[in-house]
């Protein structure tokens, strides 16, 4: 069963902070818990098997706001507060206020009886170049998060 969470209004997200989602078509089976207006989602390992598996897909428009420095910006799926490097979606605008669309997908495996927290966070896309300082805030608009229990 898939659940969809939305954040259509423009929001400003600080570095290492989660994107907030305010509208949802929630899971009705108790496998996913989210409070509208927050950025944390709880995935439950409700299963008779060894683990429950979820496919998490994120899509949004991101940009550097007016006053920010033009540099690469990125969002990533985090699991229990730890960024999943393979889920990082990077966009490099040529000027501020230019939106780019990013998408990321990850498979999250939750052990039986456990709960994992996930979020979509603005992360530093400049870590490989110590001479570049990431912009402290990005704009996010039309964010869409789909969580699908696949096993």
mmCIF file of C-alpha atoms in Angstrom:
data_model
loop_
_atom_site.group_PDB
_atom_site.id
_atom_site.type_symbol
_atom_site.label_atom_id
_atom_site.label_comp_id
_atom_site.label_asym_id
_atom_site.label_seq_id
_atom_site.Cartn_x
_atom_site.Cartn_y
_atom_site.Cartn_z
ATOM 1 C CA UNK A 1 0.000 0.000 0.000
ATOM 2 C CA UNK A 2 1.447 3.368 -1.016
ATOM 3 C CA UNK A 3 1.168 6.548 1.024
ATOM 4 C CA UNK A 4 1.732 10.010 -0.411
ATOM 5 C CA UNK A 5 2.881 13.140 1.429
ATOM 6 C CA UNK A 6 2.965 16.634 -0.090
ATOM 7 C CA UNK A 7 4.466 20.057 0.559
ATOM 8 C CA UNK A 8 3.269 22.260 -2.286
ATOM 9 C CA UNK A 9 3.851 25.688 -0.737
ATOM 10 C CA UNK A 10 7.301 27.241 -0.984
ATOM 11 C CA UNK A 11 9.390 26.682 2.135
ATOM 12 C CA UNK A 12 12.886 27.668 3.176
ATOM 13 C CA UNK A 13 14.931 24.767 4.531
ATOM 14 C CA UNK A 14 18.125 25.249 6.540
ATOM 15 C CA UNK A 15 21.200 23.095 5.969
ATOM 16 C CA UNK A 16 20.819 19.631 7.576
ATOM 17 C CA UNK A 17 17.127 20.246 8.324
ATOM 18 C CA UNK A 18 14.191 18.197 7.051
ATOM 19 C CA UNK A 19 11.624 19.299 4.496
ATOM 20 C CA UNK A 20 8.231 19.656 6.186
ATOM 21 C CA UNK A 21 5.205 17.903 4.698
ATOM 22 C CA UNK A 22 1.726 19.273 5.381
ATOM 23 C CA UNK A 23 -0.720 17.213 3.337
ATOM 24 C CA UNK A 24 -1.047 13.469 3.131
ATOM 25 C CA UNK A 25 -2.829 10.421 1.869
ATOM 26 C CA UNK A 26 -1.656 8.316 4.821
ATOM 27 C CA UNK A 27 -1.151 4.624 5.376
ATOM 28 C CA UNK A 28 -4.237 3.141 7.026
ATOM 29 C CA UNK A 29 -2.542 -0.029 8.272
ATOM 30 C CA UNK A 30 -0.288 1.546 10.906
ATOM 31 C CA UNK A 31 2.955 0.829 9.023
ATOM 32 C CA UNK A 32 3.833 4.505 8.502
ATOM 33 C CA UNK A 33 3.348 7.289 11.021
ATOM 34 C CA UNK A 34 3.591 11.012 10.198
ATOM 35 C CA UNK A 35 2.182 14.172 11.720
ATOM 36 C CA UNK A 36 1.303 16.852 9.151
ATOM 37 C CA UNK A 37 3.606 19.864 9.418
ATOM 38 C CA UNK A 38 6.657 17.798 10.360
ATOM 39 C CA UNK A 39 9.471 16.206 8.373
ATOM 40 C CA UNK A 40 9.943 12.936 10.265
ATOM 41 C CA UNK A 41 8.267 9.691 9.166
ATOM 42 C CA UNK A 42 8.271 6.496 11.219
ATOM 43 C CA UNK A 43 8.361 3.206 9.328
ATOM 44 C CA UNK A 44 7.332 0.176 11.383
ATOM 45 C CA UNK A 45 8.627 -3.359 11.010
ATOM 46 C CA UNK A 46 5.170 -4.942 11.327
ATOM 47 C CA UNK A 47 5.742 -8.316 9.712
ATOM 48 C CA UNK A 48 5.801 -12.063 10.252
ATOM 49 C CA UNK A 49 9.067 -12.212 8.302
ATOM 50 C CA UNK A 50 12.521 -11.036 9.406
ATOM 51 C CA UNK A 51 12.028 -7.544 8.005
ATOM 52 C CA UNK A 52 9.640 -5.118 6.322
ATOM 53 C CA UNK A 53 10.811 -3.347 3.181
ATOM 54 C CA UNK A 54 9.717 0.094 1.946
ATOM 55 C CA UNK A 55 10.422 1.955 -1.283
ATOM 56 C CA UNK A 56 10.793 5.686 -0.587
ATOM 57 C CA UNK A 57 10.625 8.062 -3.583
ATOM 58 C CA UNK A 58 11.051 11.815 -3.288
ATOM 59 C CA UNK A 59 10.594 14.570 -5.897
ATOM 60 C CA UNK A 60 10.685 18.380 -5.582
ATOM 61 C CA UNK A 61 11.763 21.666 -7.104
ATOM 62 C CA UNK A 62 14.719 23.253 -5.290
ATOM 63 C CA UNK A 63 16.518 26.580 -5.704
ATOM 64 C CA UNK A 64 18.897 28.986 -4.006
ATOM 65 C CA UNK A 65 16.953 31.961 -2.601
ATOM 66 C CA UNK A 66 17.790 35.598 -3.331
ATOM 67 C CA UNK A 67 20.942 36.579 -1.478
ATOM 68 C CA UNK A 68 22.422 33.086 -1.531
ATOM 69 C CA UNK A 69 25.665 32.141 -3.243
ATOM 70 C CA UNK A 70 25.405 30.088 -6.425
ATOM 71 C CA UNK A 71 26.703 26.619 -5.631
ATOM 72 C CA UNK A 72 25.559 23.020 -5.883
ATOM 73 C CA UNK A 73 22.607 22.186 -3.618
ATOM 74 C CA UNK A 74 21.321 18.769 -2.635
ATOM 75 C CA UNK A 75 18.652 16.850 -0.770
ATOM 76 C CA UNK A 76 18.908 13.289 0.478
ATOM 77 C CA UNK A 77 16.894 10.630 2.244
ATOM 78 C CA UNK A 78 18.047 10.146 5.817
ATOM 79 C CA UNK A 79 17.445 7.023 7.861
ATOM 80 C CA UNK A 80 17.562 7.338 11.666
ATOM 81 C CA UNK A 81 19.346 10.685 11.225
ATOM 82 C CA UNK A 82 22.034 9.298 8.906
ATOM 83 C CA UNK A 83 22.109 10.443 5.282
ATOM 84 C CA UNK A 84 21.986 7.665 2.714
ATOM 85 C CA UNK A 85 24.730 8.819 0.295
ATOM 86 C CA UNK A 86 23.264 6.926 -2.659
ATOM 87 C CA UNK A 87 20.003 8.863 -2.259
ATOM 88 C CA UNK A 88 21.581 12.310 -2.658
ATOM 89 C CA UNK A 89 19.999 14.364 -5.465
ATOM 90 C CA UNK A 90 22.191 17.300 -6.541
ATOM 91 C CA UNK A 91 21.232 20.358 -8.573
ATOM 92 C CA UNK A 92 23.639 23.126 -9.639
ATOM 93 C CA UNK A 93 21.792 26.286 -10.694
ATOM 94 C CA UNK A 94 23.473 28.972 -12.796
ATOM 95 C CA UNK A 95 21.771 31.848 -10.927
ATOM 96 C CA UNK A 96 19.712 32.266 -7.754
ATOM 97 C CA UNK A 97 15.934 31.768 -7.875
ATOM 98 C CA UNK A 98 16.287 29.200 -10.687
ATOM 99 C CA UNK A 99 14.401 26.038 -9.774
ATOM 100 C CA UNK A 100 15.605 22.592 -10.685
ATOM 101 C CA UNK A 101 13.745 19.332 -10.228
ATOM 102 C CA UNK A 102 15.348 16.550 -8.175
ATOM 103 C CA UNK A 103 14.274 12.962 -7.580
ATOM 104 C CA UNK A 104 15.605 10.245 -5.319
ATOM 105 C CA UNK A 105 14.602 6.699 -4.421
ATOM 106 C CA UNK A 106 15.798 4.337 -1.707
ATOM 107 C CA UNK A 107 14.820 0.942 -0.374
ATOM 108 C CA UNK A 108 14.568 0.963 3.431
ATOM 109 C CA UNK A 109 14.663 -2.361 5.265
ATOM 110 C CA UNK A 110 13.202 -2.313 8.794
ATOM 111 C CA UNK A 111 13.833 -5.338 11.054
ATOM 112 C CA UNK A 112 10.819 -7.133 12.517
ATOM 113 C CA UNK A 113 9.475 -5.289 15.555
ATOM 114 C CA UNK A 114 11.657 -2.188 14.999
ATOM 115 C CA UNK A 115 10.870 1.320 13.873
ATOM 116 C CA UNK A 116 13.062 3.519 11.652
ATOM 117 C CA UNK A 117 12.796 7.287 11.250
ATOM 118 C CA UNK A 118 13.227 8.752 7.787
ATOM 119 C CA UNK A 119 13.291 12.324 6.513
ATOM 120 C CA UNK A 120 14.246 14.264 3.401
ATOM 121 C CA UNK A 121 16.996 16.719 4.365
ATOM 122 C CA UNK A 122 18.862 19.576 2.736
ATOM 123 C CA UNK A 123 22.469 18.320 2.795
ATOM 124 C CA UNK A 124 25.854 19.778 1.872
ATOM 125 C CA UNK A 125 26.589 19.157 -1.820
ATOM 126 C CA UNK A 126 30.006 20.819 -1.569
ATOM 127 C CA UNK A 127 31.742 18.366 0.806
ATOM 128 C CA UNK A 128 34.376 17.394 -1.766
ATOM 129 C CA UNK A 129 35.514 21.016 -2.175
ATOM 130 C CA UNK A 130 36.513 22.544 1.174
ATOM 131 C CA UNK A 131 36.917 25.965 -0.461
ATOM 132 C CA UNK A 132 33.158 26.228 -1.167
ATOM 133 C CA UNK A 133 30.690 27.105 1.581
ATOM 134 C CA UNK A 134 27.173 25.711 1.127
ATOM 135 C CA UNK A 135 24.312 28.181 1.034
ATOM 136 C CA UNK A 136 22.692 28.147 4.506
ATOM 137 C CA UNK A 137 19.104 27.898 3.181
ATOM 138 C CA UNK A 138 17.389 26.553 0.064
ATOM 139 C CA UNK A 139 13.884 26.995 -1.337
ATOM 140 C CA UNK A 140 11.775 23.868 -1.752
ATOM 141 C CA UNK A 141 8.449 23.772 -3.558
ATOM 142 C CA UNK A 142 6.033 21.104 -4.827
ATOM 143 C CA UNK A 143 7.649 18.369 -2.744
ATOM 144 C CA UNK A 144 6.176 14.899 -3.097
ATOM 145 C CA UNK A 145 7.114 11.856 -1.036
ATOM 146 C CA UNK A 146 5.717 8.397 -1.769
ATOM 147 C CA UNK A 147 6.327 5.545 0.667
ATOM 148 C CA UNK A 148 5.349 2.122 -0.588
ATOM 149 C CA UNK A 149 5.477 -1.045 1.519
ATOM 150 C CA UNK A 150 6.929 -3.615 -0.902
ATOM 151 C CA UNK A 151 7.681 -6.575 1.410
#
